[in-house]
Structures are given as structure tokens and as C-alpha cells.
Amino acid sequence: MIFVTGGAGYIGSHTCVELLNAGLDVTVFDNFSNSQPEALSRVQSIAGKQLRVVEGDIRDGVALQQALADSGAKAVIHFAGLKAVGESEAEPLRYYDNNVVGTMRLLEAMKATGVKQMVFSSSATVYGVPQFLPYTEQHPLSATNTYGQTKLAVESMLRDVHRSDPEWRFAILRYFNPVGAHPSGRIGEDPQGVPNNLMPFVAQVAVGRREFLNVWGNDYPTPDGTGVRDYIHVVDLALGHVKAVQFLEREAGCNAINLGSGVGHSVLDLVRAFERVSNRPVPFKVGPRRSGDIAESWANPALAKNLLGWSAMSDLNKLCADTWNWQTRNPNGYTG
Ligand code: NAD
Ligand code: WQD
């Protein structure tokens, strides 16, 4: 049994499908602050298997410990958290409370119930401004915003807890840029309001929900002047979590591991690929740089291959095709 916090969210829902496909039992613990129960109905229908759902907040230590004990889980995958960079700058205390205090409550509940394996959702944002590329796990850590600080704080907390008692096992997964959707088109990313991230914005322009894309800067020192990122298919990412859970079963330690493809694509590469697969125009206007953005980011994914036996399989066309499939089948997300 795997206990999945935030399992109804974008990455969590795709991971639940792959956990069920791998024959593992799943309990989801989610307060649905940024997701819908409908996502979990669809997860079960895709996998053809049931999972358990407990509605609750990770900051509610009593409810959390009860749910964890009831689940009989041996390991936790911890997705629950807030992830909007701009919002984290406006409401830092809410971000520290949800992401850092919430994780502390979770570790306390795990300690009380003797569950000592956790896969944690970290982010490539912990590398800050690149001092070299591709980023390896040894790259110095820094944060340029509050969201990134909360990920750094949790990473430190996990290392400290592991040092105090090496029976704890942690896989700290540093995701690059997750995009795409399940190939069934039944689950995908459902951002509330105006999307912050590039891929959902492009998809909403292509489907006609928004008029044009703002390209945040075309004067970066990159091949076409626009920002370069390592986009990773959410199903590849989900499979990485199954591998990480299996890894923790056999190996002790506290390891930070990049989950990226190792390939960078520019904003315009992504726009052109999306136009090709959707056969729709994606009009754009070039605007100023977005504050806090870096020019380029991509992973060295060698450690994931060595430790987990995992690597990304999907190319840019597949990322766009699966996003488009989800967008056209669910033009208004889960609520439409
Ligand atoms: P998401 O918002 O879709 O999913 C997060 C889930 O956690 C939601 O279902 C939400 O309702 C739940 N949740 C939030 N706070 C909670 C709380 N206090 N108690 C219980 N449930 C709570 O986000 P996602 O894109 O699936 O991201 C999952 C994790 O991966 C997050 O920790 C995020 O920071 C991290 N991450 C995401 C990205 C990305 O670009 N999507 C990149 C790197 C890391
Ligand atoms: C990608 C590229 C933009 C929107 C963010 C978080 C990071 C992680 C993933 C959680 C950049 C450009 C974007 C738009 C644009 N999240 N862009 N027009 O910034 O790499 O990472 O999400 O951990 O922490 O910071 O992703 O998708 O926002 O941007 O031109 O409307 O697209 O400038 O070059 P980013 P993104």
C-alpha cells in the first residue's frame, strides 16, 4: 500500500494510475484545494481498479496520522503542496505553512506510525540560476522565490531527519518541467484561472479559449532568443515515481534525483510543435522578460538512469499531442 498525499492533483493523479497498473494499492490523502474528486474517479476507470480516498489536510496532524495508520502503507509519496511562484511571493506565510509545516506534520505522522520511506516532489527550481548546464544533482542549491525556498527547506528537513536516523529512506525527485496528459485524454492538467505555465497557456490559445500567447522575452542568449526548458511528459514522471518506490524498498539512503529528459526546447520550438500536432494556429506576441526567469534549464538525467533504471521516453511531439488530446476532450477541464 502506498499513501499518496496530493494524489488528486496533476502529477499525483497520473502517478496513481501507474501505481495501480503496477499492482500496488493506493490511499490518496488530499484536501482538494487545487483538484477535483472527479480526477480520482477517472484514475480508477483508466486503471480498472479501486483506490481509497481520504479527504483531509496534511497540516491536520491527527487526521493525517489516523489515515496513515488505517492505510497500512509502507511508503508515502508526498505531492501535496502549493506551487504557484507568483502567489508564493504574494503570500509567503501560506506557502511556508502548507509546504513546510505540512511536510513536518507528515514526517511526525510517519514517525508515529513507523512508516519511514518517502518519495518527495522537489523541483529543478532548487538549482536557482545555472552555474553550469546540464544541472547535475551536485549543482549548488539556491532559490529565487518563496516557492523555491519552501522546496529547499523541505529538502534540508529530509536530510536532517535521515541523518538523525538512517532507517529513514528518502527519494527527493527534482522535476524539470512537467507537461502532457494521459494518452486516454481523461486526466490532465486543469489550472484554475489564467495558466502561469507555458504548455497549458499554449493549449488554451490553440483551442480558442485565449486570443494569443505572450512570449516572455526573445532576447535571451539561446538559439532563437526565447527561454529553453526541459519538458518532461507527466506519464514518464509518474513512472519515475513507481521506480522510486521500488528503489526505496531495496536501498537505504537519502538521494536527490533529477527527473528530466536531458533535452532543452525553446518557447518557439514548443509553439511550432503544438501548431503541427493540433493543426491550429498559436498566435503570439513577444513581451518583456518575466521577472525571475532564467534563460535555460535542462537536466543531466544520468543518476535517475543509474539508480532507478528510469529515463524519459516521450519527445516534444508526443508531449504536445497528448496535451492537445486532453484539451480538446475537456476544453474546460474537469468542471466543463
Ligand atoms: P497540483 O496542485 O495539481 O497537486 C497538488 C495536490 O495537493 C492537489 O490535489 C491539492 O488539492 C493537494 N494539496 C495541496 N495542499 C494540500 C494540503 N495542505 N493537504 C492536502 N492536500 C493538499 O500540483 P502538481 O503539479 O501535481 O504538483 C505536485 C507536486 O509536485 C507539488 O509539490 C509541486 O510543488 C511539485 N512540482 C510541480 C511541478 C509542476 O510544474 N507541476 C514542478 C516541480 C515540482
Ligand atoms: C517556461 C518557459 C517562460 C508562460 C515553472 C516554475 C518551476 C516549476 C515549473 C514547480 C519560460 C516561457 C511561459 C507564458 C512564456 N514548477 N513562458 N509565456 O518558469 O520554467 O518553471 O514551472 O516546481 O518552479 O518556476 O515554467 O512553463 O512557466 O515557463 O513565454 O505565458 O515559457 O518565460 O521560458 P518555468 P513555465
Short mmCIF file of C-alpha atoms and ligand atoms in Angstrom, two decimals:
data_model
loop_
_atom_site.label_atom_id
_atom_site.label_comp_id
_atom_site.label_asym_id
_atom_site.label_seq_id
_atom_site.Cartn_x
_atom_site.Cartn_y
_atom_site.Cartn_z
CA MET A 1 0.00 0.00 0.00
CA ILE A 2 1.29 3.45 -0.94
CA PHE A 3 -0.03 6.58 0.83
CA VAL A 4 -0.20 9.42 -1.69
CA THR A 5 -0.64 12.99 -0.42
CA GLY A 6 -1.96 15.33 -3.11
CA GLY A 7 -2.87 12.31 -5.23
CA ALA A 8 -5.81 14.07 -6.89
CA GLY A 9 -3.58 16.74 -8.44
CA TYR A 10 -1.95 16.87 -11.85
CA ILE A 11 1.14 14.74 -11.22
CA GLY A 12 -0.48 12.76 -8.39
CA SER A 13 -3.41 11.54 -10.49
CA HIS A 14 -1.11 10.28 -13.26
CA THR A 15 1.08 8.59 -10.67
CA CYS A 16 -1.92 6.86 -9.08
CA VAL A 17 -2.77 5.31 -12.48
CA GLU A 18 0.77 3.93 -12.82
CA LEU A 19 0.87 2.68 -9.21
CA LEU A 20 -2.41 0.81 -9.77
CA ASN A 21 -1.13 -0.50 -13.11
CA ALA A 22 1.96 -1.80 -11.29
CA GLY A 23 -0.29 -3.78 -8.93
CA LEU A 24 0.20 -1.53 -5.91
CA ASP A 25 -2.66 -0.50 -3.59
CA VAL A 26 -3.16 3.22 -3.11
CA THR A 27 -4.64 5.54 -0.47
CA VAL A 28 -4.95 9.18 -1.54
CA PHE A 29 -4.96 11.94 1.08
CA ASP A 30 -5.96 15.29 -0.43
CA ASN A 31 -7.85 18.40 0.66
CA PHE A 32 -8.91 19.14 -2.94
CA SER A 33 -7.67 22.74 -2.60
CA ASN A 34 -6.33 22.57 -6.17
CA SER A 35 -8.02 19.49 -7.61
CA GLN A 36 -11.33 17.70 -8.07
CA PRO A 37 -12.56 14.32 -6.79
CA GLU A 38 -13.59 13.67 -10.42
CA ALA A 39 -9.90 13.20 -11.28
CA LEU A 40 -9.76 10.20 -8.95
CA SER A 41 -12.94 8.67 -10.43
CA ARG A 42 -11.24 8.84 -13.80
CA VAL A 43 -7.99 7.40 -12.43
CA GLN A 44 -9.92 4.35 -11.24
CA SER A 45 -11.74 3.97 -14.52
CA ILE A 46 -8.49 4.21 -16.55
CA ALA A 47 -6.73 1.63 -14.34
CA GLY A 48 -9.82 -0.56 -13.88
CA LYS A 49 -9.00 -0.72 -10.16
CA GLN A 50 -10.17 0.99 -6.98
CA LEU A 51 -8.18 3.20 -4.65
CA ARG A 52 -9.02 4.60 -1.20
CA VAL A 53 -9.61 8.33 -0.81
CA VAL A 54 -9.40 10.30 2.42
CA GLU A 55 -10.27 13.99 2.28
CA GLY A 56 -8.05 15.91 4.66
CA ASP A 57 -5.32 18.48 5.10
CA ILE A 58 -1.72 17.44 5.74
CA ARG A 59 -1.47 20.18 8.39
CA ASP A 60 -4.13 18.35 10.44
CA GLY A 61 -1.74 16.00 12.23
CA VAL A 62 -4.44 13.99 14.00
CA ALA A 63 -6.44 13.21 10.87
CA LEU A 64 -3.27 12.55 8.91
CA GLN A 65 -1.86 10.08 11.44
CA GLN A 66 -5.19 8.27 11.63
CA ALA A 67 -5.41 7.98 7.83
CA LEU A 68 -1.82 6.80 7.55
CA ALA A 69 -2.27 4.17 10.27
CA ASP A 70 -5.58 2.98 8.73
CA SER A 71 -3.97 2.66 5.30
CA GLY A 72 -1.32 0.19 6.47
CA ALA A 73 1.07 1.87 3.99
CA LYS A 74 4.78 1.07 3.85
CA ALA A 75 5.71 4.17 1.89
CA VAL A 76 4.49 7.70 1.21
CA ILE A 77 4.61 9.70 -2.00
CA HIS A 78 4.29 13.34 -0.98
CA PHE A 79 2.86 15.61 -3.69
CA ALA A 80 0.62 17.82 -1.53
CA GLY A 81 1.69 21.45 -1.67
CA LEU A 82 1.15 24.80 -3.31
CA LYS A 83 3.13 25.50 -6.47
CA ALA A 84 2.40 28.94 -7.97
CA VAL A 85 5.58 31.01 -7.94
CA GLY A 86 3.86 34.44 -8.19
CA GLU A 87 1.37 33.57 -5.45
CA SER A 88 4.23 32.39 -3.20
CA GLU A 89 5.80 35.84 -3.46
CA ALA A 90 2.50 37.50 -2.50
CA GLU A 91 1.59 35.05 0.28
CA PRO A 92 4.84 33.63 1.68
CA LEU A 93 3.39 32.53 5.03
CA ARG A 94 0.66 30.48 3.34
CA TYR A 95 3.39 28.74 1.31
CA TYR A 96 5.60 28.03 4.32
CA ASP A 97 2.58 26.76 6.23
CA ASN A 98 1.31 24.45 3.50
CA ASN A 99 4.60 23.21 2.11
CA VAL A 100 6.99 23.25 5.08
CA VAL A 101 4.73 22.92 8.16
CA GLY A 102 2.57 20.45 6.20
CA THR A 103 5.61 18.27 5.47
CA MET A 104 6.69 18.46 9.10
CA ARG A 105 3.25 17.19 10.21
CA LEU A 106 3.57 14.39 7.66
CA LEU A 107 7.01 13.36 8.95
CA GLU A 108 5.65 13.37 12.52
CA ALA A 109 2.74 11.16 11.48
CA MET A 110 5.13 8.84 9.66
CA LYS A 111 7.41 8.64 12.68
CA ALA A 112 4.45 7.87 14.97
CA THR A 113 3.26 5.07 12.69
CA GLY A 114 6.70 3.68 11.84
CA VAL A 115 6.48 4.46 8.12
CA LYS A 116 9.98 5.51 7.09
CA GLN A 117 10.02 5.68 3.30
CA MET A 118 9.10 8.82 1.40
CA VAL A 119 9.28 9.98 -2.20
CA PHE A 120 9.20 13.79 -2.20
CA SER A 121 8.21 16.18 -5.03
CA SER A 122 11.02 18.66 -5.29
CA SER A 123 11.79 20.83 -8.28
CA ALA A 124 14.63 21.91 -10.52
CA THR A 125 13.88 25.37 -9.18
CA VAL A 126 16.19 24.47 -6.22
CA TYR A 127 19.19 24.94 -8.56
CA GLY A 128 18.46 28.66 -8.98
CA VAL A 129 20.45 30.47 -11.68
CA PRO A 130 22.56 27.90 -13.56
CA GLN A 131 26.28 27.97 -12.87
CA PHE A 132 26.68 25.16 -15.41
CA LEU A 133 24.37 23.10 -17.61
CA PRO A 134 23.05 20.50 -17.71
CA TYR A 135 22.22 20.60 -14.00
CA THR A 136 23.59 17.63 -12.08
CA GLU A 137 22.42 16.86 -8.56
CA GLN A 138 25.72 18.36 -7.33
CA HIS A 139 24.88 21.80 -8.72
CA PRO A 140 24.81 24.38 -5.87
CA LEU A 141 21.34 24.99 -4.45
CA SER A 142 19.63 28.36 -4.17
CA ALA A 143 16.16 29.82 -4.53
CA THR A 144 14.98 32.89 -6.37
CA ASN A 145 11.46 32.90 -4.89
CA THR A 146 9.44 31.76 -1.85
CA TYR A 147 8.11 28.65 -3.57
CA GLY A 148 11.70 27.54 -4.25
CA GLN A 149 12.65 28.35 -0.64
CA THR A 150 9.93 26.01 0.62
CA LYS A 151 11.33 23.18 -1.53
CA LEU A 152 14.86 23.89 -0.25
CA ALA A 153 13.60 23.96 3.35
CA VAL A 154 11.86 20.59 2.94
CA GLU A 155 14.90 19.05 1.26
CA SER A 156 17.05 20.16 4.24
CA MET A 157 14.48 18.82 6.69
CA LEU A 158 14.56 15.41 4.99
CA ARG A 159 18.37 15.31 5.04
CA ASP A 160 18.38 16.23 8.76
CA VAL A 161 15.79 13.58 9.62
CA HIS A 162 17.76 10.98 7.67
CA ARG A 163 20.99 11.93 9.44
CA SER A 164 19.30 11.55 12.84
CA ASP A 165 18.06 8.05 11.97
CA PRO A 166 19.41 6.32 8.84
CA GLU A 167 16.45 3.93 8.86
CA TRP A 168 14.55 6.69 7.06
CA ARG A 169 14.74 6.38 3.28
CA PHE A 170 14.10 9.39 1.07
CA ALA A 171 13.98 9.86 -2.69
CA ILE A 172 13.94 13.59 -3.40
CA LEU A 173 12.79 13.87 -7.00
CA ARG A 174 13.69 17.14 -8.70
CA TYR A 175 11.24 17.51 -11.57
CA PHE A 176 12.06 19.67 -14.56
CA ASN A 177 9.00 20.99 -16.48
CA PRO A 178 6.11 18.51 -16.30
CA VAL A 179 3.67 18.72 -19.25
CA GLY A 180 1.34 16.47 -21.27
CA ALA A 181 -1.53 14.29 -20.16
CA HIS A 182 -2.58 10.67 -20.02
CA PRO A 183 -2.92 9.32 -23.60
CA SER A 184 -6.57 8.43 -22.88
CA GLY A 185 -7.28 12.18 -22.67
CA ARG A 186 -9.29 11.59 -19.49
CA ILE A 187 -6.90 13.14 -16.94
CA GLY A 188 -4.60 16.11 -17.39
CA GLU A 189 -3.59 19.48 -16.04
CA ASP A 190 -6.56 21.66 -15.06
CA PRO A 191 -5.19 25.05 -13.98
CA GLN A 192 -7.62 27.40 -12.25
CA GLY A 193 -7.77 30.87 -13.82
CA VAL A 194 -5.06 32.09 -16.16
CA PRO A 195 -2.33 29.44 -16.52
CA ASN A 196 1.12 30.50 -15.32
CA ASN A 197 2.91 27.79 -17.25
CA LEU A 198 3.66 27.75 -20.95
CA MET A 199 2.08 24.47 -22.13
CA PRO A 200 -1.43 24.92 -20.67
CA PHE A 201 -1.45 28.50 -21.96
CA VAL A 202 -0.49 27.38 -25.47
CA ALA A 203 -3.19 24.69 -25.36
CA GLN A 204 -5.84 27.24 -24.37
CA VAL A 205 -4.79 29.53 -27.23
CA ALA A 206 -4.95 26.67 -29.74
CA VAL A 207 -8.44 25.64 -28.56
CA GLY A 208 -9.64 29.27 -28.86
CA ARG A 209 -10.10 29.99 -25.16
CA ARG A 210 -7.42 32.72 -25.26
CA GLU A 211 -6.50 35.05 -28.10
CA PHE A 212 -2.72 34.87 -28.11
CA LEU A 213 0.33 33.78 -26.15
CA ASN A 214 2.68 36.29 -24.55
CA VAL A 215 6.23 35.13 -25.19
CA TRP A 216 8.18 36.42 -22.21
CA GLY A 217 11.30 37.71 -23.94
CA ASN A 218 13.14 36.83 -27.16
CA ASP A 219 16.49 38.39 -26.30
CA TYR A 220 17.94 35.56 -24.20
CA PRO A 221 21.33 34.09 -25.19
CA THR A 222 19.60 31.00 -26.63
CA PRO A 223 19.40 29.73 -30.25
CA ASP A 224 16.18 31.65 -31.03
CA GLY A 225 16.27 34.13 -28.14
CA THR A 226 13.39 32.54 -26.19
CA GLY A 227 13.67 30.58 -22.93
CA VAL A 228 14.82 26.95 -23.07
CA ARG A 229 13.39 24.28 -20.72
CA ASP A 230 13.48 20.53 -20.22
CA TYR A 231 9.84 19.46 -20.74
CA ILE A 232 9.00 16.08 -19.28
CA HIS A 233 5.89 14.02 -20.04
CA VAL A 234 3.73 13.58 -16.93
CA VAL A 235 3.33 9.84 -17.62
CA ASP A 236 7.13 9.45 -17.78
CA LEU A 237 7.26 11.35 -14.50
CA ALA A 238 4.59 9.08 -12.99
CA LEU A 239 6.58 6.00 -13.99
CA GLY A 240 9.61 7.58 -12.28
CA HIS A 241 7.63 7.55 -9.01
CA VAL A 242 6.85 3.84 -9.35
CA LYS A 243 10.58 3.22 -9.88
CA ALA A 244 11.42 5.43 -6.88
CA VAL A 245 9.05 3.49 -4.61
CA GLN A 246 10.67 0.24 -5.77
CA PHE A 247 14.12 1.76 -5.24
CA LEU A 248 13.30 2.71 -1.62
CA GLU A 249 12.20 -0.85 -0.95
CA ARG A 250 15.66 -2.15 -1.79
CA GLU A 251 18.06 0.72 -0.98
CA ALA A 252 18.66 2.82 2.13
CA GLY A 253 19.73 6.45 1.91
CA CYS A 254 18.58 9.96 1.16
CA ASN A 255 19.07 10.69 -2.55
CA ALA A 256 18.17 13.73 -4.64
CA ILE A 257 17.49 12.66 -8.23
CA ASN A 258 16.74 14.75 -11.34
CA LEU A 259 13.70 13.71 -13.36
CA GLY A 260 14.16 15.37 -16.73
CA SER A 261 14.68 14.33 -20.33
CA GLY A 262 18.12 15.87 -20.74
CA VAL A 263 16.93 17.86 -23.77
CA GLY A 264 16.06 21.56 -23.88
CA HIS A 265 13.39 23.15 -26.10
CA SER A 266 12.70 26.84 -26.64
CA VAL A 267 9.31 28.54 -26.28
CA LEU A 268 9.11 28.83 -30.08
CA ASP A 269 10.05 25.13 -30.56
CA LEU A 270 7.09 24.25 -28.37
CA VAL A 271 4.72 26.66 -30.13
CA ARG A 272 5.64 25.25 -33.56
CA ALA A 273 5.32 21.65 -32.41
CA PHE A 274 1.91 22.44 -30.93
CA GLU A 275 0.73 24.07 -34.15
CA ARG A 276 1.86 20.97 -36.08
CA VAL A 277 0.12 18.38 -33.93
CA SER A 278 -3.06 20.40 -33.35
CA ASN A 279 -3.24 21.78 -36.88
CA ARG A 280 -4.32 25.08 -35.29
CA PRO A 281 -2.52 28.41 -35.24
CA VAL A 282 -0.99 29.60 -31.95
CA PRO A 283 -0.72 33.38 -32.37
CA PHE A 284 1.82 35.04 -30.08
CA LYS A 285 3.19 38.46 -29.18
CA VAL A 286 6.66 38.99 -27.81
CA GLY A 287 6.64 40.82 -24.47
CA PRO A 288 9.30 41.72 -21.93
CA ARG A 289 11.14 39.08 -19.90
CA ARG A 290 9.18 37.68 -16.94
CA SER A 291 10.80 38.66 -13.68
CA GLY A 292 12.73 35.80 -12.05
CA ASP A 293 13.00 33.73 -15.27
CA ILE A 294 16.29 32.15 -16.29
CA ALA A 295 17.42 31.73 -19.90
CA GLU A 296 17.96 27.98 -19.94
CA SER A 297 17.41 24.89 -17.83
CA TRP A 298 17.87 21.24 -18.58
CA ALA A 299 18.78 18.11 -16.66
CA ASN A 300 21.57 15.66 -16.61
CA PRO A 301 19.33 12.61 -16.08
CA ALA A 302 22.16 10.05 -15.63
CA LEU A 303 21.57 9.44 -11.92
CA ALA A 304 17.89 8.54 -12.48
CA LYS A 305 19.04 6.01 -15.06
CA ASN A 306 21.70 4.56 -12.75
CA LEU A 307 19.72 4.44 -9.51
CA LEU A 308 16.14 3.97 -10.70
CA GLY A 309 16.60 2.47 -14.16
CA TRP A 310 14.38 5.30 -15.41
CA SER A 311 14.60 7.61 -18.39
CA ALA A 312 12.12 9.79 -20.26
CA MET A 313 10.58 8.18 -23.35
CA SER A 314 8.40 10.89 -24.93
CA ASP A 315 9.51 13.51 -27.46
CA LEU A 316 8.14 17.03 -27.92
CA ASN A 317 5.50 15.91 -30.46
CA LYS A 318 4.10 13.36 -28.03
CA LEU A 319 4.03 15.98 -25.23
CA CYS A 320 2.03 18.33 -27.43
CA ALA A 321 -0.23 15.61 -28.92
CA ASP A 322 -1.29 14.30 -25.50
CA THR A 323 -1.85 17.84 -24.19
CA TRP A 324 -4.00 18.61 -27.23
CA ASN A 325 -5.99 15.39 -26.83
CA TRP A 326 -6.77 16.27 -23.18
CA GLN A 327 -7.56 19.92 -24.05
CA THR A 328 -9.97 19.10 -26.88
CA ARG A 329 -11.79 16.41 -24.91
CA ASN A 330 -12.01 18.62 -21.80
CA PRO A 331 -11.97 22.22 -23.04
CA ASN A 332 -12.95 23.47 -19.57
CA GLY A 333 -11.04 20.89 -17.56
CA TYR A 334 -12.86 18.62 -15.11
CA THR A 335 -15.71 21.06 -14.48
CA GLY A 336 -16.79 21.52 -18.11
P1 NAD B 1 -1.35 20.14 -8.09
O1 NAD B 1 -1.71 21.44 -7.45
O2 NAD B 1 -2.09 19.71 -9.28
O3 NAD B 1 -1.46 18.96 -6.99
C1 NAD B 1 -1.23 19.17 -5.63
C2 NAD B 1 -2.32 18.43 -4.85
O4 NAD B 1 -2.09 18.62 -3.46
C3 NAD B 1 -3.72 18.96 -5.15
O5 NAD B 1 -4.60 17.87 -5.37
C4 NAD B 1 -4.09 19.74 -3.89
O6 NAD B 1 -5.50 19.72 -3.66
C5 NAD B 1 -3.32 18.97 -2.84
N1 NAD B 1 -2.97 19.76 -1.64
C6 NAD B 1 -2.39 20.98 -1.59
N2 NAD B 1 -2.22 21.37 -0.31
C7 NAD B 1 -2.68 20.36 0.46
C8 NAD B 1 -2.79 20.16 1.86
N3 NAD B 1 -2.38 21.10 2.72
N4 NAD B 1 -3.31 19.00 2.31
C9 NAD B 1 -3.73 18.04 1.45
N5 NAD B 1 -3.68 18.18 0.12
C10 NAD B 1 -3.16 19.33 -0.37
O7 NAD B 1 0.22 20.19 -8.36
P2 NAD B 1 1.15 19.21 -9.21
O8 NAD B 1 1.55 19.92 -10.44
O9 NAD B 1 0.51 17.88 -9.32
O10 NAD B 1 2.42 19.16 -8.26
C11 NAD B 1 2.60 18.15 -7.30
C12 NAD B 1 3.87 18.42 -6.52
O11 NAD B 1 4.97 18.50 -7.42
C13 NAD B 1 3.86 19.74 -5.75
O12 NAD B 1 4.52 19.55 -4.52
C14 NAD B 1 4.67 20.66 -6.63
O13 NAD B 1 5.30 21.69 -5.91
C15 NAD B 1 5.68 19.70 -7.23
N6 NAD B 1 6.22 20.16 -8.53
C16 NAD B 1 5.35 20.50 -9.53
C17 NAD B 1 5.85 20.95 -10.75
C18 NAD B 1 4.93 21.38 -11.86
O14 NAD B 1 5.35 22.15 -12.71
N7 NAD B 1 3.69 20.92 -11.92
C19 NAD B 1 7.24 21.02 -10.93
C20 NAD B 1 8.09 20.65 -9.89
C21 NAD B 1 7.55 20.21 -8.69
C1 WQD B 2 8.54 28.00 -19.44
C2 WQD B 2 9.10 28.99 -20.46
C3 WQD B 2 8.82 31.29 -19.83
C4 WQD B 2 4.44 31.29 -19.96
C5 WQD B 2 7.85 26.92 -13.51
C6 WQD B 2 8.28 27.11 -12.08
C7 WQD B 2 9.08 25.92 -11.62
C8 WQD B 2 8.33 24.59 -11.88
C9 WQD B 2 7.80 24.51 -13.28
C10 WQD B 2 7.17 23.89 -9.92
C11 WQD B 2 9.86 30.16 -19.84
C12 WQD B 2 8.02 30.99 -21.06
C13 WQD B 2 5.77 30.92 -20.03
C14 WQD B 2 3.94 32.22 -20.91
C15 WQD B 2 6.13 32.33 -21.92
N1 WQD B 2 7.18 24.48 -11.03
N2 WQD B 2 6.59 31.44 -20.99
N3 WQD B 2 4.80 32.70 -21.86
O1 WQD B 2 9.17 29.04 -15.39
O2 WQD B 2 10.43 27.05 -16.31
O3 WQD B 2 9.01 26.79 -14.33
O4 WQD B 2 7.08 25.70 -13.61
O5 WQD B 2 8.08 23.44 -9.31
O6 WQD B 2 9.34 26.11 -10.27
O7 WQD B 2 9.06 28.29 -11.99
O8 WQD B 2 7.93 27.12 -16.50
O9 WQD B 2 6.03 26.92 -18.07
O10 WQD B 2 6.20 28.97 -16.58
O11 WQD B 2 7.81 28.69 -18.45
O12 WQD B 2 6.86 32.78 -22.79
O13 WQD B 2 2.76 32.60 -20.88
O14 WQD B 2 7.99 29.58 -21.16
O15 WQD B 2 9.38 32.58 -19.90
O16 WQD B 2 10.91 30.48 -20.71
P1 WQD B 2 9.23 27.62 -15.66
P2 WQD B 2 6.89 27.92 -17.38
#
